[in-house]
């Protein structure tokens, strides 16, 4: 039986986050200790130091407690399995926004780790029937970055495409077939999730 998350994938994520945190760019708006878990901001458990006068705080990654069952439930809800390395990202460390190379990955805060990803998947649910799974943001605000699950590789990873949100809206609210029309506007962005992480955060 294939492991839900491979040890080498988990190590890859651990090393990437360690390299990212070494840059010292981990700043976010501090969340009030009694705030709703679904509210934005850095939860107190992830504060690396005192909150500054403007309400910003440096954050630290923490070991994740996200379970295989929670990730599988999200996959079942949206009808597609995540690439193996993305599963490792979701279950290895609690992190706030990781941004680089035109990409912003969803925050995984300790008090609501899958909340932002679930909201994004729900917002772009019309794309899923066509095989596109929205999982990250393009920092130029052109649209969501999506896994193309209908072009999955042998290792389970997926190509990543950028879908223009304005053009996509016209398509998914129009007449089918959606896949053929979305293919015409889906811009190849990365060969895979591993390629995305390597080019955006490690190169």
mmCIF file with all atom_site columns, C-alpha atoms in Angstrom, residues 34-138:
data_model
loop_
_atom_site.group_PDB
_atom_site.id
_atom_site.type_symbol
_atom_site.label_atom_id
_atom_site.label_alt_id
_atom_site.label_comp_id
_atom_site.label_asym_id
_atom_site.label_entity_id
_atom_site.label_seq_id
_atom_site.pdbx_PDB_ins_code
_atom_site.Cartn_x
_atom_site.Cartn_y
_atom_site.Cartn_z
_atom_site.occupancy
_atom_site.B_iso_or_equiv
_atom_site.pdbx_formal_charge
_atom_site.auth_seq_id
_atom_site.auth_comp_id
_atom_site.auth_asym_id
_atom_site.auth_atom_id
_atom_site.pdbx_PDB_model_num
ATOM 1   C CA . UNK A 1 34  ? -9.889  35.281 21.516  1.00 0.00 ? 34  UNK A CA 1
ATOM 2   C CA . UNK A 1 35  ? -10.537 35.746 17.766  1.00 0.00 ? 35  UNK A CA 1
ATOM 3   C CA . UNK A 1 36  ? -12.530 33.268 15.723  1.00 0.00 ? 36  UNK A CA 1
ATOM 4   C CA . UNK A 1 37  ? -10.219 30.605 14.239  1.00 0.00 ? 37  UNK A CA 1
ATOM 5   C CA . UNK A 1 38  ? -11.567 31.428 10.785  1.00 0.00 ? 38  UNK A CA 1
ATOM 6   C CA . UNK A 1 39  ? -10.433 35.057 11.093  1.00 0.00 ? 39  UNK A CA 1
ATOM 7   C CA . UNK A 1 40  ? -7.219  35.968 9.331   1.00 0.00 ? 40  UNK A CA 1
ATOM 8   C CA . UNK A 1 41  ? -3.956  36.629 11.106  1.00 0.00 ? 41  UNK A CA 1
ATOM 9   C CA . UNK A 1 42  ? -1.198  34.822 12.950  1.00 0.00 ? 42  UNK A CA 1
ATOM 10  C CA . UNK A 1 43  ? -2.539  32.761 15.888  1.00 0.00 ? 43  UNK A CA 1
ATOM 11  C CA . UNK A 1 44  ? -0.809  33.270 19.209  1.00 0.00 ? 44  UNK A CA 1
ATOM 12  C CA . UNK A 1 45  ? 0.734   29.791 19.157  1.00 0.00 ? 45  UNK A CA 1
ATOM 13  C CA . UNK A 1 46  ? 2.725   30.834 16.072  1.00 0.00 ? 46  UNK A CA 1
ATOM 14  C CA . UNK A 1 47  ? 4.016   34.165 17.382  1.00 0.00 ? 47  UNK A CA 1
ATOM 15  C CA . UNK A 1 48  ? 7.810   34.153 17.332  1.00 0.00 ? 48  UNK A CA 1
ATOM 16  C CA . UNK A 1 49  ? 8.115   37.371 19.337  1.00 0.00 ? 49  UNK A CA 1
ATOM 17  C CA . UNK A 1 50  ? 6.082   40.210 20.817  1.00 0.00 ? 50  UNK A CA 1
ATOM 18  C CA . UNK A 1 51  ? 3.563   41.979 18.599  1.00 0.00 ? 51  UNK A CA 1
ATOM 19  C CA . UNK A 1 52  ? 4.864   45.339 17.355  1.00 0.00 ? 52  UNK A CA 1
ATOM 20  C CA . UNK A 1 53  ? 2.932   48.613 17.895  1.00 0.00 ? 53  UNK A CA 1
ATOM 21  C CA . UNK A 1 54  ? 1.306   48.342 14.451  1.00 0.00 ? 54  UNK A CA 1
ATOM 22  C CA . UNK A 1 55  ? -0.055  44.875 15.202  1.00 0.00 ? 55  UNK A CA 1
ATOM 23  C CA . UNK A 1 56  ? 2.471   42.873 13.142  1.00 0.00 ? 56  UNK A CA 1
ATOM 24  C CA . UNK A 1 57  ? 4.349   39.863 14.425  1.00 0.00 ? 57  UNK A CA 1
ATOM 25  C CA . UNK A 1 58  ? 7.011   37.499 13.192  1.00 0.00 ? 58  UNK A CA 1
ATOM 26  C CA . UNK A 1 59  ? 5.656   33.968 12.903  1.00 0.00 ? 59  UNK A CA 1
ATOM 27  C CA . UNK A 1 60  ? 7.257   30.565 13.342  1.00 0.00 ? 60  UNK A CA 1
ATOM 28  C CA . UNK A 1 61  ? 6.315   27.270 11.682  1.00 0.00 ? 61  UNK A CA 1
ATOM 29  C CA . UNK A 1 62  ? 5.008   24.527 13.948  1.00 0.00 ? 62  UNK A CA 1
ATOM 30  C CA . UNK A 1 63  ? 4.615   20.775 13.451  1.00 0.00 ? 63  UNK A CA 1
ATOM 31  C CA . UNK A 1 64  ? 1.285   20.102 11.759  1.00 0.00 ? 64  UNK A CA 1
ATOM 32  C CA . UNK A 1 65  ? -1.468  18.061 13.336  1.00 0.00 ? 65  UNK A CA 1
ATOM 33  C CA . UNK A 1 66  ? -3.521  17.879 10.119  1.00 0.00 ? 66  UNK A CA 1
ATOM 34  C CA . UNK A 1 67  ? -4.496  14.239 9.645   1.00 0.00 ? 67  UNK A CA 1
ATOM 35  C CA . UNK A 1 68  ? -4.757  12.002 6.616   1.00 0.00 ? 68  UNK A CA 1
ATOM 36  C CA . UNK A 1 69  ? -8.483  11.711 7.303   1.00 0.00 ? 69  UNK A CA 1
ATOM 37  C CA . UNK A 1 70  ? -8.950  15.495 7.181   1.00 0.00 ? 70  UNK A CA 1
ATOM 38  C CA . UNK A 1 71  ? -7.123  15.788 3.861   1.00 0.00 ? 71  UNK A CA 1
ATOM 39  C CA . UNK A 1 72  ? -8.973  12.826 2.363   1.00 0.00 ? 72  UNK A CA 1
ATOM 40  C CA . UNK A 1 73  ? -12.272 14.394 3.437   1.00 0.00 ? 73  UNK A CA 1
ATOM 41  C CA . UNK A 1 74  ? -11.331 17.573 1.559   1.00 0.00 ? 74  UNK A CA 1
ATOM 42  C CA . UNK A 1 75  ? -10.356 15.553 -1.501  1.00 0.00 ? 75  UNK A CA 1
ATOM 43  C CA . UNK A 1 76  ? -13.651 13.670 -1.382  1.00 0.00 ? 76  UNK A CA 1
ATOM 44  C CA . UNK A 1 77  ? -15.596 16.915 -1.022  1.00 0.00 ? 77  UNK A CA 1
ATOM 45  C CA . UNK A 1 78  ? -14.051 18.334 -4.185  1.00 0.00 ? 78  UNK A CA 1
ATOM 46  C CA . UNK A 1 79  ? -13.770 15.122 -6.163  1.00 0.00 ? 79  UNK A CA 1
ATOM 47  C CA . UNK A 1 80  ? -10.025 14.795 -6.786  1.00 0.00 ? 80  UNK A CA 1
ATOM 48  C CA . UNK A 1 81  ? -6.889  13.687 -5.007  1.00 0.00 ? 81  UNK A CA 1
ATOM 49  C CA . UNK A 1 82  ? -4.184  16.248 -4.326  1.00 0.00 ? 82  UNK A CA 1
ATOM 50  C CA . UNK A 1 83  ? -0.678  15.588 -5.661  1.00 0.00 ? 83  UNK A CA 1
ATOM 51  C CA . UNK A 1 84  ? 1.431   13.652 -3.115  1.00 0.00 ? 84  UNK A CA 1
ATOM 52  C CA . UNK A 1 85  ? 3.800   16.559 -2.473  1.00 0.00 ? 85  UNK A CA 1
ATOM 53  C CA . UNK A 1 86  ? 0.863   18.900 -1.853  1.00 0.00 ? 86  UNK A CA 1
ATOM 54  C CA . UNK A 1 87  ? -0.444  16.416 0.717   1.00 0.00 ? 87  UNK A CA 1
ATOM 55  C CA . UNK A 1 88  ? 2.972   16.659 2.367   1.00 0.00 ? 88  UNK A CA 1
ATOM 56  C CA . UNK A 1 89  ? 2.726   20.456 2.345   1.00 0.00 ? 89  UNK A CA 1
ATOM 57  C CA . UNK A 1 90  ? -0.667  20.302 4.053   1.00 0.00 ? 90  UNK A CA 1
ATOM 58  C CA . UNK A 1 91  ? 0.387   17.854 6.766   1.00 0.00 ? 91  UNK A CA 1
ATOM 59  C CA . UNK A 1 92  ? 4.013   18.695 7.632   1.00 0.00 ? 92  UNK A CA 1
ATOM 60  C CA . UNK A 1 93  ? 4.112   22.221 9.096   1.00 0.00 ? 93  UNK A CA 1
ATOM 61  C CA . UNK A 1 94  ? 1.713   24.950 10.158  1.00 0.00 ? 94  UNK A CA 1
ATOM 62  C CA . UNK A 1 95  ? 2.779   28.040 8.204   1.00 0.00 ? 95  UNK A CA 1
ATOM 63  C CA . UNK A 1 96  ? 1.378   31.411 7.301   1.00 0.00 ? 96  UNK A CA 1
ATOM 64  C CA . UNK A 1 97  ? 1.600   32.922 3.810   1.00 0.00 ? 97  UNK A CA 1
ATOM 65  C CA . UNK A 1 98  ? 4.490   31.582 1.757   1.00 0.00 ? 98  UNK A CA 1
ATOM 66  C CA . UNK A 1 99  ? 5.097   33.831 -1.216  1.00 0.00 ? 99  UNK A CA 1
ATOM 67  C CA . UNK A 1 100 ? 7.690   33.821 -3.968  1.00 0.00 ? 100 UNK A CA 1
ATOM 68  C CA . UNK A 1 101 ? 8.103   33.722 -7.713  1.00 0.00 ? 101 UNK A CA 1
ATOM 69  C CA . UNK A 1 102 ? 4.639   35.119 -8.394  1.00 0.00 ? 102 UNK A CA 1
ATOM 70  C CA . UNK A 1 103 ? 2.988   32.483 -6.194  1.00 0.00 ? 103 UNK A CA 1
ATOM 71  C CA . UNK A 1 104 ? 1.269   32.668 -2.819  1.00 0.00 ? 104 UNK A CA 1
ATOM 72  C CA . UNK A 1 105 ? 0.458   29.350 -1.216  1.00 0.00 ? 105 UNK A CA 1
ATOM 73  C CA . UNK A 1 106 ? -2.507  29.087 1.160   1.00 0.00 ? 106 UNK A CA 1
ATOM 74  C CA . UNK A 1 107 ? -1.773  29.822 4.810   1.00 0.00 ? 107 UNK A CA 1
ATOM 75  C CA . UNK A 1 108 ? -1.989  26.841 7.155   1.00 0.00 ? 108 UNK A CA 1
ATOM 76  C CA . UNK A 1 109 ? -2.423  28.491 10.576  1.00 0.00 ? 109 UNK A CA 1
ATOM 77  C CA . UNK A 1 110 ? -2.403  26.283 13.640  1.00 0.00 ? 110 UNK A CA 1
ATOM 78  C CA . UNK A 1 111 ? -5.976  27.151 14.649  1.00 0.00 ? 111 UNK A CA 1
ATOM 79  C CA . UNK A 1 112 ? -7.621  26.611 11.220  1.00 0.00 ? 112 UNK A CA 1
ATOM 80  C CA . UNK A 1 113 ? -5.053  24.983 8.939   1.00 0.00 ? 113 UNK A CA 1
ATOM 81  C CA . UNK A 1 114 ? -7.292  23.987 6.031   1.00 0.00 ? 114 UNK A CA 1
ATOM 82  C CA . UNK A 1 115 ? -9.669  26.942 6.190   1.00 0.00 ? 115 UNK A CA 1
ATOM 83  C CA . UNK A 1 116 ? -8.114  29.131 3.504   1.00 0.00 ? 116 UNK A CA 1
ATOM 84  C CA . UNK A 1 117 ? -7.629  26.238 1.095   1.00 0.00 ? 117 UNK A CA 1
ATOM 85  C CA . UNK A 1 118 ? -11.211 25.076 1.580   1.00 0.00 ? 118 UNK A CA 1
ATOM 86  C CA . UNK A 1 119 ? -12.516 28.605 0.967   1.00 0.00 ? 119 UNK A CA 1
ATOM 87  C CA . UNK A 1 120 ? -10.522 28.828 -2.240  1.00 0.00 ? 120 UNK A CA 1
ATOM 88  C CA . UNK A 1 121 ? -11.705 25.433 -3.431  1.00 0.00 ? 121 UNK A CA 1
ATOM 89  C CA . UNK A 1 122 ? -15.299 26.426 -2.718  1.00 0.00 ? 122 UNK A CA 1
ATOM 90  C CA . UNK A 1 123 ? -14.917 29.771 -4.485  1.00 0.00 ? 123 UNK A CA 1
ATOM 91  C CA . UNK A 1 124 ? -13.624 28.061 -7.632  1.00 0.00 ? 124 UNK A CA 1
ATOM 92  C CA . UNK A 1 125 ? -15.723 24.898 -7.428  1.00 0.00 ? 125 UNK A CA 1
ATOM 93  C CA . UNK A 1 126 ? -17.109 25.328 -10.990 1.00 0.00 ? 126 UNK A CA 1
ATOM 94  C CA . UNK A 1 127 ? -13.586 24.624 -12.291 1.00 0.00 ? 127 UNK A CA 1
ATOM 95  C CA . UNK A 1 128 ? -13.392 21.246 -10.581 1.00 0.00 ? 128 UNK A CA 1
ATOM 96  C CA . UNK A 1 129 ? -15.865 19.507 -12.870 1.00 0.00 ? 129 UNK A CA 1
ATOM 97  C CA . UNK A 1 130 ? -13.479 20.336 -15.708 1.00 0.00 ? 130 UNK A CA 1
ATOM 98  C CA . UNK A 1 131 ? -10.504 18.860 -13.864 1.00 0.00 ? 131 UNK A CA 1
ATOM 99  C CA . UNK A 1 132 ? -8.940  22.057 -12.526 1.00 0.00 ? 132 UNK A CA 1
ATOM 100 C CA . UNK A 1 133 ? -8.356  22.205 -8.763  1.00 0.00 ? 133 UNK A CA 1
ATOM 101 C CA . UNK A 1 134 ? -7.655  25.743 -7.502  1.00 0.00 ? 134 UNK A CA 1
ATOM 102 C CA . UNK A 1 135 ? -5.050  25.700 -4.724  1.00 0.00 ? 135 UNK A CA 1
ATOM 103 C CA . UNK A 1 136 ? -2.910  28.865 -4.770  1.00 0.00 ? 136 UNK A CA 1
ATOM 104 C CA . UNK A 1 137 ? -2.887  32.523 -5.745  1.00 0.00 ? 137 UNK A CA 1
ATOM 105 C CA . UNK A 1 138 ? -1.093  34.299 -8.543  1.00 0.00 ? 138 UNK A CA 1
#
